[in-house]
mmCIF file of C-alpha atoms in Angstrom:
data_model
loop_
_atom_site.group_PDB
_atom_site.id
_atom_site.type_symbol
_atom_site.label_atom_id
_atom_site.label_comp_id
_atom_site.label_asym_id
_atom_site.label_seq_id
_atom_site.Cartn_x
_atom_site.Cartn_y
_atom_site.Cartn_z
ATOM 1 C CA MET A 1 0.029 -0.051 0.045
ATOM 2 C CA VAL A 2 1.352 3.457 -1.059
ATOM 3 C CA LEU A 3 0.219 6.116 1.100
ATOM 4 C CA LYS A 4 0.574 9.383 -0.809
ATOM 5 C CA ASN A 5 -0.867 12.994 -1.430
ATOM 6 C CA SER A 6 -4.155 13.286 -3.622
ATOM 7 C CA LYS A 7 -4.170 15.666 -6.297
ATOM 8 C CA GLY A 8 -6.704 17.738 -4.085
ATOM 9 C CA SER A 9 -3.933 18.316 -1.587
ATOM 10 C CA PHE A 10 -1.680 19.835 -4.300
ATOM 11 C CA VAL A 11 -4.728 22.345 -5.126
ATOM 12 C CA LEU A 12 -5.069 23.223 -1.558
ATOM 13 C CA MET A 13 -1.252 23.787 -1.418
ATOM 14 C CA GLY A 14 -1.523 26.063 -4.325
ATOM 15 C CA LEU A 15 -4.648 27.942 -2.919
ATOM 16 C CA ILE A 16 -2.919 28.395 0.522
ATOM 17 C CA TYR A 17 0.303 29.764 -0.850
ATOM 18 C CA GLY A 18 -1.530 31.772 -3.527
ATOM 19 C CA GLY A 19 -3.563 33.334 -1.141
ATOM 20 C CA MET A 20 -0.795 34.158 1.135
ATOM 21 C CA MET A 21 1.342 35.466 -1.610
ATOM 22 C CA GLY A 22 -1.624 37.296 -3.110
ATOM 23 C CA LEU A 23 -2.080 39.291 0.174
ATOM 24 C CA VAL A 24 1.705 40.118 0.316
ATOM 25 C CA PHE A 25 1.729 41.313 -3.254
ATOM 26 C CA GLY A 26 -1.471 43.269 -2.726
ATOM 27 C CA ASN A 27 -0.050 44.888 0.377
ATOM 28 C CA GLN A 28 3.095 45.859 -1.380
ATOM 29 C CA SER A 29 1.462 47.241 -4.562
ATOM 30 C CA GLY A 30 -1.385 48.919 -2.959
ATOM 31 C CA ASN A 31 -3.621 46.997 -5.459
ATOM 32 C CA TYR A 32 -5.307 44.013 -3.791
ATOM 33 C CA LEU A 33 -7.017 42.777 -7.088
ATOM 34 C CA LEU A 34 -3.738 42.696 -8.749
ATOM 35 C CA GLY A 35 -2.056 41.079 -5.711
ATOM 36 C CA LEU A 36 -4.568 38.332 -5.580
ATOM 37 C CA THR A 37 -4.365 37.651 -9.206
ATOM 38 C CA THR A 38 -0.658 37.593 -9.048
ATOM 39 C CA GLY A 39 -0.864 35.431 -5.914
ATOM 40 C CA GLY A 40 -3.214 32.997 -7.956
ATOM 41 C CA VAL A 41 -0.683 32.553 -10.680
ATOM 42 C CA ALA A 42 2.234 31.921 -7.962
ATOM 43 C CA GLY A 43 -0.010 29.424 -6.323
ATOM 44 C CA LEU A 44 -0.549 27.553 -9.406
ATOM 45 C CA ILE A 45 2.916 27.484 -10.401
ATOM 46 C CA PHE A 46 3.741 26.452 -6.865
ATOM 47 C CA ALA A 47 1.280 23.542 -6.895
ATOM 48 C CA LEU A 48 2.497 22.252 -10.261
ATOM 49 C CA VAL A 49 6.084 22.413 -9.124
ATOM 50 C CA MET A 50 5.395 20.418 -6.018
ATOM 51 C CA TYR A 51 3.325 17.864 -8.094
ATOM 52 C CA VAL A 52 6.300 17.409 -10.456
ATOM 53 C CA VAL A 53 8.917 17.115 -7.363
ATOM 54 C CA ASN A 54 6.238 14.581 -5.641
ATOM 55 C CA ALA A 55 6.103 12.380 -8.941
ATOM 56 C CA SER A 56 9.811 12.370 -9.488
ATOM 57 C CA ALA A 57 10.375 11.152 -5.780
ATOM 58 C CA GLU A 58 7.669 8.532 -6.327
ATOM 59 C CA LYS A 59 9.283 7.327 -9.631
ATOM 60 C CA LYS A 60 12.703 7.071 -7.664
ATOM 61 C CA ALA A 61 10.959 5.365 -4.799
ATOM 62 C CA LYS A 62 9.738 2.496 -7.251
ATOM 63 C CA VAL A 63 13.419 1.497 -7.774
ATOM 64 C CA LEU A 64 14.069 1.586 -3.985
ATOM 65 C CA PHE A 65 10.972 -0.578 -3.465
ATOM 66 C CA GLN A 66 12.159 -3.118 -5.738
ATOM 67 C CA GLN A 67 15.396 -3.415 -3.784
ATOM 68 C CA VAL A 68 13.541 -3.677 -0.552
ATOM 69 C CA ALA A 69 10.879 -5.831 -1.514
ATOM 70 C CA CYS A 70 13.137 -8.436 -3.126
ATOM 71 C CA MET A 71 14.610 -8.981 0.547
ATOM 72 C CA ARG A 72 11.623 -8.332 2.940
ATOM 73 C CA LYS A 73 7.795 -8.172 2.648
ATOM 74 C CA VAL A 74 6.654 -4.348 2.497
ATOM 75 C CA PHE A 75 3.273 -3.594 4.160
ATOM 76 C CA CYS A 76 3.122 0.123 3.335
ATOM 77 C CA GLN A 77 5.257 2.864 1.887
ATOM 78 C CA GLY A 78 5.278 6.623 1.409
ATOM 79 C CA ALA A 79 7.075 9.898 1.186
ATOM 80 C CA ALA A 80 8.395 10.928 4.683
ATOM 81 C CA THR A 81 10.414 13.580 6.464
ATOM 82 C CA LEU A 82 12.541 12.627 9.399
ATOM 83 C CA ARG A 83 12.455 15.518 11.695
ATOM 84 C CA THR A 84 15.889 16.147 13.295
ATOM 85 C CA ASN A 85 14.697 19.268 15.499
ATOM 86 C CA SER A 86 12.132 21.906 15.363
ATOM 87 C CA PHE A 87 13.376 23.464 12.056
ATOM 88 C CA ASN A 88 15.150 20.721 10.301
ATOM 89 C CA GLY A 89 14.255 17.693 8.533
ATOM 90 C CA VAL A 90 15.453 15.109 6.230
ATOM 91 C CA GLY A 91 13.206 13.987 3.176
ATOM 92 C CA GLY A 92 13.085 10.610 1.792
ATOM 93 C CA TRP A 93 10.879 7.528 1.556
ATOM 94 C CA MET A 94 9.659 5.051 4.273
ATOM 95 C CA PHE A 95 8.794 1.366 4.242
ATOM 96 C CA LEU A 96 7.123 -0.533 6.853
ATOM 97 C CA THR A 97 8.463 -4.160 6.333
ATOM 98 C CA GLU A 98 7.934 -7.525 7.941
ATOM 99 C CA SER A 99 10.945 -6.583 10.289
ATOM 100 C CA ALA A 100 11.314 -2.912 10.706
ATOM 101 C CA LEU A 101 10.258 0.732 9.972
ATOM 102 C CA GLU A 102 12.956 1.666 7.370
ATOM 103 C CA PHE A 103 13.558 5.323 6.340
ATOM 104 C CA TYR A 104 15.812 6.007 3.259
ATOM 105 C CA PRO A 105 16.799 9.880 2.696
ATOM 106 C CA HIS A 106 16.800 11.358 -0.632
ATOM 107 C CA LYS A 107 20.351 11.441 -2.199
ATOM 108 C CA GLY A 108 20.453 15.395 -1.979
ATOM 109 C CA ASN A 109 20.083 15.282 1.739
ATOM 110 C CA ILE A 110 23.094 16.482 3.642
ATOM 111 C CA GLY A 111 23.817 14.275 6.638
ATOM 112 C CA GLY A 112 20.853 12.046 5.895
ATOM 113 C CA ARG A 113 21.390 8.286 6.848
ATOM 114 C CA ASN A 114 19.291 5.287 6.506
ATOM 115 C CA VAL A 115 17.098 4.714 9.639
ATOM 116 C CA PRO A 116 16.036 1.302 10.507
ATOM 117 C CA ILE A 117 13.802 0.882 13.604
ATOM 118 C CA LEU A 118 13.218 -2.850 14.501
ATOM 119 C CA LEU A 119 9.749 -3.640 15.071
ATOM 120 C CA GLY A 120 10.470 -5.389 18.277
ATOM 121 C CA ALA A 121 12.282 -2.200 19.581
ATOM 122 C CA ILE A 122 9.124 -0.017 18.895
ATOM 123 C CA LEU A 123 7.330 0.685 22.119
ATOM 124 C CA SER A 124 4.566 2.913 20.712
ATOM 125 C CA ALA A 125 3.379 4.757 17.468
ATOM 126 C CA GLN A 126 1.254 7.745 17.689
ATOM 127 C CA ALA A 127 -0.305 10.057 15.075
ATOM 128 C CA LYS A 128 -0.894 13.742 15.545
ATOM 129 C CA GLY A 129 -2.055 15.454 12.398
ATOM 130 C CA ASN A 130 0.484 14.642 9.747
ATOM 131 C CA THR A 131 3.133 13.769 12.357
ATOM 132 C CA LEU A 132 4.064 9.999 13.205
ATOM 133 C CA LEU A 133 5.766 9.719 16.425
ATOM 134 C CA VAL A 134 7.579 6.384 16.920
ATOM 135 C CA GLU A 135 8.925 5.643 20.308
ATOM 136 C CA THR A 136 11.774 3.331 21.256
ATOM 137 C CA ALA A 137 13.522 2.805 24.610
ATOM 138 C CA SER A 138 16.322 5.128 23.566
ATOM 139 C CA LYS A 139 14.631 7.579 21.341
ATOM 140 C CA THR A 140 11.460 9.126 19.836
ATOM 141 C CA TYR A 141 11.502 9.477 16.132
ATOM 142 C CA ARG A 142 9.325 12.210 14.455
ATOM 143 C CA PHE A 143 8.112 11.832 10.813
ATOM 144 C CA GLN A 144 5.994 14.052 8.734
ATOM 145 C CA VAL A 145 3.945 11.687 6.463
ATOM 146 C CA VAL A 146 0.740 11.531 4.537
ATOM 147 C CA LYS A 147 -1.971 9.794 6.286
ATOM 148 C CA ALA A 148 -0.302 9.415 9.584
ATOM 149 C CA GLN A 149 -3.410 7.515 11.238
ATOM 150 C CA GLU A 150 -3.003 4.672 8.611
ATOM 151 C CA TRP A 151 0.871 4.483 9.211
ATOM 152 C CA LYS A 152 0.212 4.214 13.085
ATOM 153 C CA LYS A 153 -2.425 1.521 12.231
ATOM 154 C CA GLN A 154 -0.215 -0.394 10.124
ATOM 155 C CA ILE A 155 2.774 -0.196 12.540
ATOM 156 C CA ASN A 156 0.739 -1.437 15.523
ATOM 157 C CA ILE A 157 -0.530 -4.369 13.403
ATOM 158 C CA ALA A 158 2.963 -5.273 12.444
ATOM 159 C CA ILE A 159 4.300 -4.936 16.079
ATOM 160 C CA GLU A 160 1.474 -7.244 17.318
ATOM 161 C CA THR A 161 2.247 -9.771 14.658
ATOM 162 C CA VAL A 162 5.831 -9.660 15.681
ATOM 163 C CA LYS A 163 4.877 -10.320 19.329
ATOM 164 C CA VAL A 164 2.579 -13.263 18.540
ATOM 165 C CA GLU A 165 5.477 -14.774 16.373
ATOM 166 C CA GLU A 166 8.005 -14.422 19.305
ATOM 167 C CA VAL A 167 5.572 -16.268 21.675
ATOM 168 C CA PHE A 168 5.413 -19.087 19.137
ATOM 169 C CA GLN A 169 9.037 -19.548 18.838
#
């Protein structure tokens, strides 16, 4: 299962960005009609650029999926940003596999590294808005994802499966 943005979310991004830029342009020029028109064009361009960037990331993720899926069963996948602090994040692609939650950063990220979190090490998974919090004994990981509630649900199912398998071994 691929968890990704719908086309409507790109329209919403464009409307929000265009509306804010329209107010800025209108305030600077003194002509709010011209500002909102210019902001609308800026919002459209922004939405299109975001759509193209996202489509490119999904295309690259298909190659990564093939590499991961030939070694492990993949339950779900999607774009994710690993939040390193309040302001910084590392963008990439995340997989929930039969053994771990695996984050792979985009190649352009400076200091980005693969982050595998073994399912047996996960104490809890929580979703707040579009933030997925994954708690282990040593660290809490913060990921920005699409459909955080679905990620949480899938992680909890996978954790329970691992626990049941450990009981029968």
